[in-house]
mmCIF file of C-alpha atoms and ligand atoms in Angstrom:
data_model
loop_
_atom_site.group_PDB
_atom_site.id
_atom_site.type_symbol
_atom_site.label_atom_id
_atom_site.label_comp_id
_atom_site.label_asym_id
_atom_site.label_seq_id
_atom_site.Cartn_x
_atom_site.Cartn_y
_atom_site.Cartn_z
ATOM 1 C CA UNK T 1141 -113.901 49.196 104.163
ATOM 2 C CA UNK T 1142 -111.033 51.231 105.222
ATOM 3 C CA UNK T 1143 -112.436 54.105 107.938
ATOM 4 C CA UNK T 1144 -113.047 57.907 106.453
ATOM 5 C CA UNK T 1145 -109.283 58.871 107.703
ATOM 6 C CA UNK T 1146 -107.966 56.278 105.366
ATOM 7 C CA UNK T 1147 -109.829 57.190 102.630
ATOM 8 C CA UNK T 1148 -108.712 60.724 103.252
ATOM 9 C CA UNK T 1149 -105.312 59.965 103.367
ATOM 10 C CA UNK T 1150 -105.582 57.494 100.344
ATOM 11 C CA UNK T 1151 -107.623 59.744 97.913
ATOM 12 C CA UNK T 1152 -106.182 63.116 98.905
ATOM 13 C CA UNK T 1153 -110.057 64.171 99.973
ATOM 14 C CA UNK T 1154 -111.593 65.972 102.803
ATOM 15 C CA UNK T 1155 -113.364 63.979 105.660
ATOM 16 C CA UNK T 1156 -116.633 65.427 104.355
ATOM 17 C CA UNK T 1157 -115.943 64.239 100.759
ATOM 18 C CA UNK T 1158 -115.447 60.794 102.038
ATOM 19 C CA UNK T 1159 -118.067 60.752 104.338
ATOM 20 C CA UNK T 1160 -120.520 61.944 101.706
ATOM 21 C CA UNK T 1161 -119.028 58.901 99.622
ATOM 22 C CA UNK T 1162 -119.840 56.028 101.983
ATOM 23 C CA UNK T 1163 -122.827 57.511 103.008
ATOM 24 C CA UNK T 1164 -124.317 57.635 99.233
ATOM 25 C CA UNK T 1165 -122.561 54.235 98.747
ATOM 26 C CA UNK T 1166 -124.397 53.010 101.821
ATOM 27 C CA UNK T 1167 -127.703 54.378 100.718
ATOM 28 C CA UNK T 1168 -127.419 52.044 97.695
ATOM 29 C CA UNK T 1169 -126.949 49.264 99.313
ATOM 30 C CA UNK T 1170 -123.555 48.695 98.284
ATOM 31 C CA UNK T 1171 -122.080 49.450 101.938
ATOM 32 C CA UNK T 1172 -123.573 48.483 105.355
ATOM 33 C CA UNK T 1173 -122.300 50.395 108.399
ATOM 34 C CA UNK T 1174 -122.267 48.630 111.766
ATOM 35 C CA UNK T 1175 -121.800 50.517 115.251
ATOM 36 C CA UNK T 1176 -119.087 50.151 117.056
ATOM 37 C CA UNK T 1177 -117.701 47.497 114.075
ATOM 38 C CA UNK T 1178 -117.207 49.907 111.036
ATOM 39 C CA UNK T 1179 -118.104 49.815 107.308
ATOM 40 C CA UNK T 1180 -118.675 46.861 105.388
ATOM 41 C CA UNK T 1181 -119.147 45.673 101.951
ATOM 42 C CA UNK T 1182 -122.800 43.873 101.647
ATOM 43 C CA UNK T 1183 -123.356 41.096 100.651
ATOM 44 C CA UNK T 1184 -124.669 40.760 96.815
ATOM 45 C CA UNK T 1185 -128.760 41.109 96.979
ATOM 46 C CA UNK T 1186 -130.495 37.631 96.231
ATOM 47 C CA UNK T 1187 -132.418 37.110 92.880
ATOM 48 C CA UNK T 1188 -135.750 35.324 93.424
ATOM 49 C CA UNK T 1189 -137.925 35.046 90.053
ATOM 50 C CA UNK T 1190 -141.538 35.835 90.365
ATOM 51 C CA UNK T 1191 -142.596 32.568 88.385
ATOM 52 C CA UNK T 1192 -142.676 29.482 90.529
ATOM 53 C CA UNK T 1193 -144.748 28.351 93.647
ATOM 54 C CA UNK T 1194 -141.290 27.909 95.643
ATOM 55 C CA UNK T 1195 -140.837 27.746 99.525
ATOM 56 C CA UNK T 1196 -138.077 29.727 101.337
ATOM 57 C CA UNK T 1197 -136.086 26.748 102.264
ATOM 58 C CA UNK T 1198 -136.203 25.324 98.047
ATOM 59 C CA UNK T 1199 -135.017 28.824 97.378
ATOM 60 C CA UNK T 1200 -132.096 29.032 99.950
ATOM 61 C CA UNK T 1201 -131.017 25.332 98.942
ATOM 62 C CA UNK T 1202 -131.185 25.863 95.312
ATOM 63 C CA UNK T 1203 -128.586 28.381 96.179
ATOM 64 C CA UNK T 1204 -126.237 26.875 98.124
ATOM 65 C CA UNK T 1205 -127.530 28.799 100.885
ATOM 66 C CA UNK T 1206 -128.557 27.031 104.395
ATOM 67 C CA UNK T 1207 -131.905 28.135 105.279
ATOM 68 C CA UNK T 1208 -133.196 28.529 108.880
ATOM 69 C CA UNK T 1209 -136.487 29.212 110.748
ATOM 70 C CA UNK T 1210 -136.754 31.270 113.831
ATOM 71 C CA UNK T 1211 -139.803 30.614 115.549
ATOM 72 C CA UNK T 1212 -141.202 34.056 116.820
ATOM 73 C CA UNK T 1213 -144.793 32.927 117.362
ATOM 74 C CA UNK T 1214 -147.339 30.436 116.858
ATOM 75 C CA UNK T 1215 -151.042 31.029 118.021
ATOM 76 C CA UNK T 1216 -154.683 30.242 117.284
ATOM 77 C CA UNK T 1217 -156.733 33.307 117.010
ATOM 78 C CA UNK T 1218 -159.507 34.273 114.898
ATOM 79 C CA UNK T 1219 -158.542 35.265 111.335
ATOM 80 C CA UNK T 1220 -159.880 39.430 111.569
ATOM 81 C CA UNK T 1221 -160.332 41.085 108.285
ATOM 82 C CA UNK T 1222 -157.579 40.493 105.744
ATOM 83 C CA UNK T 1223 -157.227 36.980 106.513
ATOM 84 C CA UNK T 1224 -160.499 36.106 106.783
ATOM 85 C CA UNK T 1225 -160.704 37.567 103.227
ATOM 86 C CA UNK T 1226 -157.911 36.224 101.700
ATOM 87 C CA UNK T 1227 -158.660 32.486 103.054
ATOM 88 C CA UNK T 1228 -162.364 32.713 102.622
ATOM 89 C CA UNK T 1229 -163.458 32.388 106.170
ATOM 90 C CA UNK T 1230 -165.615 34.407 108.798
ATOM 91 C CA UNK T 1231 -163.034 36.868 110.448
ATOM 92 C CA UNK T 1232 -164.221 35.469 114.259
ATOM 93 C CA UNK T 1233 -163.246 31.370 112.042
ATOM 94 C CA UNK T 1234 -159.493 30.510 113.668
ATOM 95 C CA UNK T 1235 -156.395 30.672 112.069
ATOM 96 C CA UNK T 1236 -153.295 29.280 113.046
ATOM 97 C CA UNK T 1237 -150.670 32.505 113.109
ATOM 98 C CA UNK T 1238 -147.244 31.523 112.832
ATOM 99 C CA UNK T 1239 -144.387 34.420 112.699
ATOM 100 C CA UNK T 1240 -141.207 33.358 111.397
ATOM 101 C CA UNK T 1241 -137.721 34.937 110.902
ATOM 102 C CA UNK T 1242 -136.530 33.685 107.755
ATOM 103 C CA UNK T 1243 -132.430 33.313 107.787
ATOM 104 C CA UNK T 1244 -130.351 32.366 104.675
ATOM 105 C CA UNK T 1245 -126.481 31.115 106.144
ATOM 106 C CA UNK T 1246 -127.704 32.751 109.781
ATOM 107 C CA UNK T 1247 -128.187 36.070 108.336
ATOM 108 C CA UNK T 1248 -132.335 37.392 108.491
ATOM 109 C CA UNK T 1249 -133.456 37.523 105.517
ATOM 110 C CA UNK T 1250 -137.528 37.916 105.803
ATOM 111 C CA UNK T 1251 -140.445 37.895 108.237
ATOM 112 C CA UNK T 1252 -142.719 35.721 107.402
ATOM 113 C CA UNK T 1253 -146.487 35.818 109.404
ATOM 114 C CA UNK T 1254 -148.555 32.577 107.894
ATOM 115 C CA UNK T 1255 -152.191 32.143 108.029
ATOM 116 C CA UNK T 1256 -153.351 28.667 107.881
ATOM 117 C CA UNK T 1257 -157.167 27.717 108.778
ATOM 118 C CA UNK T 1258 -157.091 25.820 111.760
ATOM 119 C CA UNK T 1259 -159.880 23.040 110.292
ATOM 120 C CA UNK T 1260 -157.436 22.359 107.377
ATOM 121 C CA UNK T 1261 -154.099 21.957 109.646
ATOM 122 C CA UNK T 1262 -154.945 21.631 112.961
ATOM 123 C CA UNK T 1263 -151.963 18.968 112.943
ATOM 124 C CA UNK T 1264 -149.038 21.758 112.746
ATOM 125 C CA UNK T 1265 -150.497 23.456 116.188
ATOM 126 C CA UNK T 1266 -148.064 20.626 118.023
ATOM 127 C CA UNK T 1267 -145.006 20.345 115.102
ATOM 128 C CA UNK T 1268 -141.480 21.868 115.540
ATOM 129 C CA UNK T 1269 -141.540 24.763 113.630
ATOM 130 C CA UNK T 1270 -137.404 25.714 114.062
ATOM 131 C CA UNK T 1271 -136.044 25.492 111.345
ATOM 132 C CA UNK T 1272 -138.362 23.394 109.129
ATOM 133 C CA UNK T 1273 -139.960 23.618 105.815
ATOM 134 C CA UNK T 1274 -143.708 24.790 106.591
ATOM 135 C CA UNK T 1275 -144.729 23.849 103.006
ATOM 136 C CA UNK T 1276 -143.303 20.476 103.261
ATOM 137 C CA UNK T 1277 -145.340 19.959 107.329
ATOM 138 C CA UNK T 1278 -147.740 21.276 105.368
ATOM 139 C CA UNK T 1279 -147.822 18.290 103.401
ATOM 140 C CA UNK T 1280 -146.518 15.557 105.275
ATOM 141 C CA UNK T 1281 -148.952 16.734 108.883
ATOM 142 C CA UNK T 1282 -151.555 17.933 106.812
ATOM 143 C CA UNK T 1283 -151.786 15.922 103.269
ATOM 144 C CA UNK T 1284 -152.201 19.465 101.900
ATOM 145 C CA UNK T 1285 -150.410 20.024 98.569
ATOM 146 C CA UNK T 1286 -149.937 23.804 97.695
ATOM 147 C CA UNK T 1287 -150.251 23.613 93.549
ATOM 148 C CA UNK T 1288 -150.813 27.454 93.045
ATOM 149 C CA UNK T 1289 -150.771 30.699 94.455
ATOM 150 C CA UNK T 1290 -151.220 34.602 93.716
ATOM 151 C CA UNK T 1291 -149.155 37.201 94.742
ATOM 152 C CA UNK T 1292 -148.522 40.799 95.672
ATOM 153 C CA UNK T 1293 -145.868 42.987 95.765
ATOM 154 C CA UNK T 1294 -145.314 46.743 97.629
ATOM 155 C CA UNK T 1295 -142.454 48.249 98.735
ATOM 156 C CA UNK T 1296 -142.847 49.896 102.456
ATOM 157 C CA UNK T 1297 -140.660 50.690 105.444
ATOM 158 C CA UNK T 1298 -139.602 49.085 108.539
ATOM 159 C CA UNK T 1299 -141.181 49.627 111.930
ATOM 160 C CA UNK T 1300 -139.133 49.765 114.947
ATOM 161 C CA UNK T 1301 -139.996 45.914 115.640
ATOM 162 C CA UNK T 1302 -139.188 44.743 111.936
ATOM 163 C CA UNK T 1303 -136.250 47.130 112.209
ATOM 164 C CA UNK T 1304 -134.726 45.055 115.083
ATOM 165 C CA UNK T 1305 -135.732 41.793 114.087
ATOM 166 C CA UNK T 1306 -134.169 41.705 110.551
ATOM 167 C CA UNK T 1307 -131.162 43.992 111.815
ATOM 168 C CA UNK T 1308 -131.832 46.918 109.340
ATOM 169 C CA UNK T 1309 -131.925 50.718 110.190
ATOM 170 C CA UNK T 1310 -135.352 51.770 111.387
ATOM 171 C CA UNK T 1311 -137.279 53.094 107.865
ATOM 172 C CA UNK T 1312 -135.391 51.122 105.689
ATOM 173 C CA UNK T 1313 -137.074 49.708 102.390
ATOM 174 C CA UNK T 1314 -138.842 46.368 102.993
ATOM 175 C CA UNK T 1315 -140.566 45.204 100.175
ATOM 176 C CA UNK T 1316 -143.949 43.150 101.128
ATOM 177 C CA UNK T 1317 -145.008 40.399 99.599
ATOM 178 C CA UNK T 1318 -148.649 39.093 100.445
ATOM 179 C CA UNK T 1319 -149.039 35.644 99.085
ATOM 180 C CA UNK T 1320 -152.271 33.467 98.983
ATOM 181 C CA UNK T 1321 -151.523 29.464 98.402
ATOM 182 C CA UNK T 1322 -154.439 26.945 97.172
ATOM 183 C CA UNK T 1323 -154.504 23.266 97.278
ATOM 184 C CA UNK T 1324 -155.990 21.256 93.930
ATOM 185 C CA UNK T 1325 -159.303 21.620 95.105
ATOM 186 C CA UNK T 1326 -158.617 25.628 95.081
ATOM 187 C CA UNK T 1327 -158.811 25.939 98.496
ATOM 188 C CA UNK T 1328 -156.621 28.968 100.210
ATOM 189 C CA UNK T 1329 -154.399 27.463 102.312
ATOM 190 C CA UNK T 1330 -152.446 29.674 103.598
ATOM 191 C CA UNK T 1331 -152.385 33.527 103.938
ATOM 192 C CA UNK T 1332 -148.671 35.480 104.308
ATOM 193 C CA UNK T 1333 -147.262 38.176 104.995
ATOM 194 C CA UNK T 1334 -143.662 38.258 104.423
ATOM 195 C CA UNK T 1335 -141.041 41.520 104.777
ATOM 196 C CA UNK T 1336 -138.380 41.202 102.471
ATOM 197 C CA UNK T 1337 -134.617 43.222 103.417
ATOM 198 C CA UNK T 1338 -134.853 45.515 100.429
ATOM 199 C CA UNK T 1339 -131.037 45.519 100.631
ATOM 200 C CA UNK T 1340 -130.860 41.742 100.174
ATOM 201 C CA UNK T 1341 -133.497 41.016 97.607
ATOM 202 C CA UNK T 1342 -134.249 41.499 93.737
ATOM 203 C CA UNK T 1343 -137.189 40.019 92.693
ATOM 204 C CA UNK T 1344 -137.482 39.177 88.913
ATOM 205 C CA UNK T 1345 -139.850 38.304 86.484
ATOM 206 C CA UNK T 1346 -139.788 37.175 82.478
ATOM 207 C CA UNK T 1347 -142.545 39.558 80.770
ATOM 208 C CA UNK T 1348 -144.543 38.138 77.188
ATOM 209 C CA UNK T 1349 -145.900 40.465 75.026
ATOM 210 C CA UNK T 1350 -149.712 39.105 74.727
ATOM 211 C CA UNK T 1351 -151.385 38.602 71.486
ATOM 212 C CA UNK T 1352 -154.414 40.027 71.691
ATOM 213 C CA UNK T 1353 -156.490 37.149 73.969
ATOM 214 C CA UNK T 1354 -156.720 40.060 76.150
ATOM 215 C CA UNK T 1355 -157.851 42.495 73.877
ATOM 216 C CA UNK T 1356 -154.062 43.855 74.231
ATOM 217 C CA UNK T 1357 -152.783 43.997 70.865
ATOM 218 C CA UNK T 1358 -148.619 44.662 69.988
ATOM 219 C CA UNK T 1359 -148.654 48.002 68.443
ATOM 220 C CA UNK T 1360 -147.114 47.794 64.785
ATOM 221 C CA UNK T 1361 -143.931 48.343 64.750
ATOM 222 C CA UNK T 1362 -141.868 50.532 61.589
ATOM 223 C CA UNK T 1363 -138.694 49.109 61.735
ATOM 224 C CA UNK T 1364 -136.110 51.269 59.393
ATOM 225 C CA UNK T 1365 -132.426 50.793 59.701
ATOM 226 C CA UNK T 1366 -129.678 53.513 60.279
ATOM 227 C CA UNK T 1367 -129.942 54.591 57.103
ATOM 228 C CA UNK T 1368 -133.339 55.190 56.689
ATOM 229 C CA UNK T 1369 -134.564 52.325 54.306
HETATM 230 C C1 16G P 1595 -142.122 31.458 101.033
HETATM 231 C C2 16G P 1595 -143.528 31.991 101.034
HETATM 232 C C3 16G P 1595 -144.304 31.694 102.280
HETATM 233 C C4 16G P 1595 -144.146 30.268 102.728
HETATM 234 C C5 16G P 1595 -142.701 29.865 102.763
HETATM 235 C C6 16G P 1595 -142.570 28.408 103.062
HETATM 236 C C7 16G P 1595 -143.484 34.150 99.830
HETATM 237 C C8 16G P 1595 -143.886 35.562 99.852
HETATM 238 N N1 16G P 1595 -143.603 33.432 100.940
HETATM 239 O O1 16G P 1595 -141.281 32.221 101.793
HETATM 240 O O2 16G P 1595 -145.656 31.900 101.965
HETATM 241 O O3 16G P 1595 -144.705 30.097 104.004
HETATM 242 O O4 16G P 1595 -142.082 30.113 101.501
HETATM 243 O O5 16G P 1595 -141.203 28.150 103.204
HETATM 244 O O6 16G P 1595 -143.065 33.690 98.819
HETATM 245 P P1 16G P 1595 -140.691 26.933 104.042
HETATM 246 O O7 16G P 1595 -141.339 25.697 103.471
HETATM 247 O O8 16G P 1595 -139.216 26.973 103.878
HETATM 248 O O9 16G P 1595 -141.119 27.162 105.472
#
């Protein structure tokens, strides 16, 4: 983007007028400022549908997109609350942790923390995590097939740590998905926790209007045309 003197010059505004401009065009995520670099157009957010059991790397392919895997962590420890929950184990049962930084043609993306019990995957303790598929480990180290999974959605804001990690301001939107996977045999597989940039992703779902099977009924609907009839 050209600096605020250009724009100045260029528009016939005041500094503060164009200022005010990139700022508001920043805060929509249409601009991204970079210290020391200056102002540049972002890049357009990525549309993932809230319908299929995808993995990150299917997603990033089926764009055109090369996906990649930082390795931040990997770990046994006991599952603790929300895991335990979510999985269905004792919170002192071990999980194996794995933090990720998710990257879509080197730029982060998402930070992903997995929970997997250790008894189902002990195998992926030893497996090169960098930039590989976990589902498809999951499968090929584990013989564990994910076939279905449900899913939350909340929008929050990143911590100094996230901040850093996925290169946004501190306190920018994040929008948190928590996903639990299960195998045929309805097992939970795995447990995540994965930070979404807020200025990178749309999520997007097709909605049905139910008929009734759950006691939601359409409300009748008057249709009349423009002229009244
Ligand atoms: C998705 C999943 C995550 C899974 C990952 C596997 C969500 C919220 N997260 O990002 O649970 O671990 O895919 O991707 O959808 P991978 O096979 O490329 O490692």
């Amino acid at each position: 983007m050209p600096s605020e003197r250009e724009l100045t010059e260029q528009f016939g505004v005041s500094r503060m007028t164009a200022r005010q401009a990139l700022t508001e065009l920043e805060r929509i995520g249409y601009l991204h400022r970079m210290q020391g670099k200056g102002t540049f157009v972002a890049s357009p957010k990525v549309e993932q549908p809230l319908v299929a059991l995808t993995s990150f790397t299917e997603d990033m392919l089926r764009r055109g997109m090369n996906p990649g895997a930082r390795v931040i962590s990997v770990e046994d420890v006991p599952a603790g609350r929300k895991p335990a929950r979510a999985l269905g184990l004792a919170e002192t049962d071990m999980v194996l942790r794995v933090e990720r930084l998710r990257l879509a043609a080197g730029e982060p993306m998402a930070l992903e923390i997995s929970h997997l019990p250790t008894t189902l995957c002990s195998a992926l303790r030893d497996a090169n995590l960098e930039d590989q598929s976990l589902y498809r480990l999951i499968q090929e180290r584990c013989g564990l097939v994910l076939v279905r999974a449900s899913q939350s959605l909340e929008a929050v804001s990143a911590n100094p740590y996230e901040a850093e990690i996925l290169r946004v301001h501190e306190g920018s939107p994040l929008l948190l998905l928590e996903r639990i996977s299960y195998d045929p045999q309805n097992r939970p597989v795995e447990f995540v926790r994965s930070l979404y940039r807020g200025d990178r992703y749309r999520f997007t779902a097709e909605l049905e209007r139910r008929d009734g099977t759950d006691g939601i009924v359409p409300p009748a609907v008057e249709v009349r045309t423009a002229t009244g009839r």
